[in-house]
XYZ file of C-alpha atoms in Angstrom:
352
model
C -21.323 -31.089 -9.762
C -18.485 -30.685 -12.249
C -19.556 -27.088 -12.857
C -19.411 -26.322 -9.129
C -15.982 -27.940 -8.922
C -14.744 -25.891 -11.883
C -16.089 -22.671 -10.353
C -14.455 -23.490 -7.031
C -11.204 -24.387 -8.762
C -10.912 -21.153 -10.702
C -12.189 -18.793 -7.976
C -9.817 -20.225 -5.386
C -6.897 -20.485 -7.791
C -4.250 -18.216 -6.174
C -3.483 -16.381 -9.424
C -7.132 -15.252 -9.451
C -7.992 -15.229 -5.749
C -5.066 -13.099 -4.523
C -5.122 -10.296 -7.171
C -8.918 -10.114 -7.541
C -10.544 -11.146 -4.245
C -8.221 -11.039 -1.200
C -6.234 -8.840 -0.859
C -6.947 -7.887 -4.453
C -9.322 -5.598 -6.287
C -12.574 -6.445 -4.462
C -11.252 -6.274 -0.891
C -9.098 -3.228 -1.632
C -12.064 -1.325 -3.105
C -14.118 -1.977 0.034
C -11.157 -1.061 2.220
C -10.695 2.153 0.224
C -14.198 3.375 1.068
C -13.863 2.260 4.679
C -10.497 4.001 5.043
C -11.860 7.307 3.724
C -14.844 6.975 6.066
C -12.553 6.260 9.018
C -10.277 9.164 8.080
C -13.201 11.592 8.034
C -14.777 10.316 11.235
C -11.480 10.161 13.158
C -10.556 13.708 12.124
C -14.039 14.928 13.014
C -13.868 13.263 16.426
C -10.384 14.561 17.268
C -11.012 18.062 15.908
C -14.578 18.209 17.293
C -16.305 18.586 13.916
C -19.668 17.058 13.021
C -19.089 15.724 9.494
C -21.680 13.625 7.600
C -24.176 12.636 10.268
C -27.746 12.387 9.051
C -26.920 10.276 6.003
C -27.194 6.688 7.345
C -26.975 7.908 10.941
C -27.043 4.389 12.408
C -24.063 3.389 10.255
C -22.016 6.389 11.309
C -22.470 8.127 7.954
C -20.813 5.294 5.994
C -23.333 5.464 3.145
C -22.311 9.085 2.588
C -19.050 7.707 1.173
C -20.965 5.411 -1.174
C -23.080 8.383 -2.311
C -19.966 10.508 -2.877
C -18.316 7.705 -4.870
C -21.392 7.281 -7.086
C -21.601 11.039 -7.577
C -18.010 11.207 -8.786
C -18.332 8.127 -10.998
C -21.345 9.526 -12.847
C -20.124 13.137 -12.970
C -19.002 14.653 -16.243
C -15.335 14.234 -17.106
C -14.079 17.640 -18.256
C -11.040 17.616 -20.542
C -9.154 20.948 -20.491
C -8.153 22.722 -23.672
C -4.626 22.272 -24.899
C -4.047 18.734 -23.608
C -3.745 15.376 -25.305
C -7.153 13.783 -24.495
C -5.861 10.218 -24.762
C -2.899 10.820 -22.480
C -5.040 12.891 -20.111
C -7.501 10.005 -19.671
C -4.895 7.248 -19.638
C -2.524 8.504 -16.939
C -4.957 8.113 -13.973
C -5.531 4.527 -15.116
C -1.766 3.954 -15.142
C -1.475 5.436 -11.654
C -4.063 3.025 -10.251
C -2.605 0.106 -12.215
C 0.862 0.730 -10.768
C -0.740 0.886 -7.313
C -2.613 -2.409 -7.701
C 0.090 -4.363 -9.529
C 2.226 -5.241 -6.456
C -0.793 -7.025 -4.931
C -0.173 -9.823 -7.429
C 3.266 -10.636 -5.974
C 2.797 -9.976 -2.226
C 2.365 -13.307 -0.343
C -0.509 -13.219 2.134
C -0.408 -16.799 3.464
C 1.090 -20.248 2.966
C -0.689 -23.328 1.640
C -0.327 -26.552 3.670
C -0.243 -29.873 1.788
C -3.643 -30.802 3.274
C -6.417 -29.395 5.432
C -6.959 -26.141 3.532
C -9.299 -25.091 0.726
C -6.150 -24.063 -1.170
C -4.285 -27.359 -0.642
C -5.058 -28.541 -4.180
C -2.673 -25.801 -5.395
C 0.119 -26.804 -3.025
C 2.444 -28.063 -5.773
C 1.579 -25.300 -8.258
C 2.798 -22.570 -5.867
C 5.423 -24.538 -3.946
C 8.170 -22.533 -2.242
C 11.339 -24.607 -1.679
C 12.583 -22.076 0.865
C 9.905 -23.078 3.374
C 8.584 -26.384 1.996
C 5.028 -25.031 1.644
C 2.823 -23.577 -1.037
C 2.299 -19.811 -1.169
C -0.998 -17.958 -1.503
C 0.062 -15.313 -4.015
C -0.934 -14.316 -7.526
C 2.519 -14.717 -9.048
C 5.060 -16.707 -7.067
C 8.704 -15.702 -7.127
C 11.470 -16.234 -4.595
C 12.615 -12.641 -5.155
C 9.323 -10.923 -4.343
C 10.952 -8.243 -2.140
C 12.913 -6.864 -5.092
C 10.000 -7.187 -7.504
C 7.645 -5.272 -5.205
C 10.138 -2.428 -4.811
C 10.754 -2.349 -8.561
C 7.045 -2.007 -9.328
C 6.489 0.602 -6.615
C 9.384 2.685 -7.960
C 7.373 3.267 -11.153
C 4.493 4.905 -9.240
C 6.155 8.355 -8.779
C 6.910 8.460 -12.500
C 3.204 7.925 -13.229
C 2.304 10.805 -10.891
C 4.730 13.097 -12.714
C 3.358 11.966 -16.086
C -0.196 12.608 -14.884
C 0.674 16.139 -13.802
C 2.513 16.872 -17.046
C -0.422 15.651 -19.145
C -2.804 18.181 -17.526
C -0.791 21.244 -18.658
C -1.597 22.973 -15.352
C 0.893 25.048 -13.356
C -0.350 23.783 -9.973
C -0.079 20.203 -11.192
C 3.481 20.789 -12.405
C 4.489 22.216 -9.021
C 2.959 19.140 -7.364
C 4.907 16.892 -9.746
C 8.170 18.671 -8.884
C 7.427 18.136 -5.196
C 6.697 14.450 -5.839
C 10.009 14.048 -7.648
C 11.884 15.590 -4.719
C 10.089 13.370 -2.215
C 10.591 10.198 -4.262
C 14.352 10.715 -4.148
C 14.187 10.598 -0.360
C 11.661 7.885 0.457
C 12.728 5.424 -2.274
C 16.208 5.283 -0.738
C 14.747 4.647 2.724
C 12.473 1.876 1.454
C 15.314 0.200 -0.390
C 17.767 0.372 2.510
C 15.314 -0.898 5.119
C 14.338 -3.764 2.827
C 17.969 -4.632 2.123
C 18.680 -4.650 5.851
C 15.960 -7.283 6.308
C 17.301 -9.289 3.372
C 20.777 -9.265 4.930
C 19.371 -10.214 8.317
C 17.229 -13.137 7.136
C 19.556 -14.195 4.277
C 16.735 -14.121 1.730
C 14.773 -11.957 -0.703
C 11.634 -14.020 -0.069
C 8.994 -12.520 2.245
C 7.609 -16.005 2.887
C 10.874 -17.166 4.444
C 10.969 -14.065 6.658
C 7.474 -14.766 7.991
C 8.029 -18.514 8.415
C 11.327 -17.955 10.246
C 9.331 -17.472 13.438
C 11.172 -14.247 14.305
C 9.085 -11.070 13.705
C 11.097 -8.402 11.947
C 10.036 -5.611 14.302
C 11.909 -7.409 17.097
C 14.847 -8.496 14.957
C 15.417 -5.020 13.491
C 13.271 -2.227 14.999
C 15.391 0.425 13.240
C 14.408 -0.966 9.836
C 10.761 -1.070 10.933
C 10.783 2.616 11.903
C 12.586 3.574 8.691
C 10.220 1.592 6.472
C 7.122 2.983 8.215
C 8.225 6.601 7.800
C 9.130 5.965 4.154
C 5.751 4.295 3.682
C 3.965 7.378 5.049
C 5.942 9.665 2.738
C 5.502 7.423 -0.299
C 1.731 7.144 0.095
C 1.304 10.909 0.739
C -0.195 10.519 4.191
C -0.052 13.375 6.688
C 2.214 15.044 7.621
C 3.747 14.365 4.186
C 0.745 15.341 2.048
C 3.031 17.773 0.250
C 2.589 17.039 -3.454
C -1.224 17.205 -3.099
C -1.346 20.188 -0.727
C -4.933 21.401 -1.210
C -4.376 24.712 0.640
C -1.517 25.616 -1.713
C -1.885 23.651 -4.969
C -5.654 23.010 -5.242
C -4.988 19.252 -5.471
C -1.507 19.093 -6.951
C -1.105 16.606 -9.836
C -4.857 15.816 -9.781
C -6.014 19.435 -10.054
C -7.593 19.219 -13.532
C -9.333 15.870 -13.069
C -13.034 15.368 -12.452
C -15.584 12.569 -12.362
C -14.307 8.995 -12.559
C -10.791 10.140 -13.445
C -10.614 12.074 -10.181
C -11.689 8.954 -8.271
C -8.815 7.044 -9.892
C -6.257 9.718 -8.987
C -7.525 9.762 -5.419
C -7.501 5.963 -5.127
C -3.855 5.624 -6.140
C -2.344 6.896 -2.888
C -4.734 4.867 -0.696
C -4.049 1.650 -2.597
C -0.330 2.378 -2.430
C -0.635 2.814 1.326
C -2.331 -0.594 1.588
C 0.400 -2.203 -0.523
C 3.112 -0.773 1.716
C 1.124 -1.935 4.764
C 1.008 -5.502 3.427
C 4.763 -5.506 2.864
C 5.307 -4.042 6.339
C 3.065 -6.740 7.811
C 5.036 -9.522 6.153
C 8.462 -8.078 6.942
C 7.902 -6.787 10.466
C 4.568 -7.950 11.935
C 4.919 -11.708 11.382
C 2.432 -11.773 8.477
C 0.068 -14.733 8.690
C 2.183 -16.690 11.204
C 1.278 -19.095 12.829
C -1.853 -19.597 10.687
C -2.019 -20.793 7.080
C -4.477 -20.981 4.209
C -7.494 -18.678 4.245
C -7.306 -17.841 8.016
C -3.703 -16.795 7.503
C -4.675 -14.512 4.612
C -7.382 -12.916 6.767
C -4.882 -12.320 9.564
C -2.465 -10.657 7.144
C -5.017 -8.253 5.665
C -6.428 -7.423 9.120
C -2.966 -6.409 10.341
C -2.372 -4.394 7.167
C -5.799 -2.711 7.455
C -5.095 -1.632 11.046
C -1.818 -0.155 9.840
C -3.662 1.727 7.074
C -6.177 3.117 9.579
C -3.320 4.297 11.795
C -1.660 5.945 8.795
C -4.743 7.964 7.876
C -5.364 8.811 11.543
C -2.199 10.924 11.429
C -4.202 13.516 9.471
C -6.097 14.258 12.683
C -3.076 15.115 14.825
C -0.363 16.464 12.499
C -0.006 19.531 10.346
C 1.595 19.352 6.927
C 5.382 19.630 6.679
C 6.983 21.988 4.221
C 8.922 20.367 1.396
C 12.280 21.476 2.801
C 11.365 20.115 6.240
C 10.413 16.727 4.809
C 13.598 16.458 2.750
C 15.794 17.609 5.619
C 14.168 15.099 7.962
C 14.566 12.266 5.460
C 18.242 12.842 4.694
C 19.498 14.294 7.969
C 17.707 12.058 10.470
C 16.059 9.046 8.817
C 18.859 8.197 6.365
C 21.418 7.631 9.186
C 18.789 5.472 10.866
C 18.503 3.425 7.667
C 22.290 2.999 7.545
C 22.248 1.879 11.193
C 19.493 -0.626 10.378
C 21.720 -2.180 7.706
C 24.586 -2.629 10.168
C 22.151 -4.067 12.717
C 20.841 -6.450 10.069
C 24.360 -7.643 9.290
C 25.207 -8.242 12.952
C 21.945 -9.928 13.922
C 21.905 -11.998 10.733
C 25.428 -13.245 11.430
C 25.034 -13.921 15.168
C 21.407 -14.982 15.558
C 19.258 -15.630 12.505
C 20.611 -18.392 10.302
């Protein structure tokens, strides 16, 4: 009995449960396969293509993704001549690590003092801003800033990965990523600051528990953040750094086997991270639920947002780099500035 209690205690402990189980490594890995499957099937349906059909026909070809993943994992990893083998193998791991790391600080639910399987951790993860515990791997009242700080490292890892391959197509992809990061990082920061000004906090938990969904309080910030999220996670029509028709696969050109899987996973995981933040800031997060049901509600909302993001591949062509930069600075940046003024006004007159 004591063993079962110990197992339950450690598995449900938020510092383990949130980063590893939900919405952590296990759930995100399953969602990654499902998202790629949905992206293929949606594009095939819209563009009237067949796609994988006879492999697990009753499951819609889902097992084809599992077969592809296993094939890549067990394929030979080819290291090009003239590169540092250690750095070449390490950079895809760093890319995925920087993608997963924000999951440890994104709150996905609150913990009531009683009535939940997480209630025994109420005092360990207590948030004085809302008077409740928080279901999160690492609790901090400044999680909005910490998430943005961690995500800002991701483009640097992409550039390092491209540089370590010593490939001209990869270098061009890295240059494109650096240009794009200058545009979407500013949009993410400004839309987040506008919400912080509006709700008088840097704590996502307080924003959710305020009872006022951010998409109603500041729709301009929601639009700005969503567009920046699409650019930052390289979803269509902003799949510019990885343009396969021009750059083979951009920064990931020289990678094969398991290392290629890691490079491919980075952008999808990053998209899910942005979707979780968007859900908390603008889609009311877990409210009005709490505990495990609240966490499920949060990841369901974020997953729907991820599916919508990858669906854009089916209906949009790829922008040129100059078009993406012009759109970011000429049209979306003024929208971000307007969202900050709206946040100041609404925060002063309405949300206290």
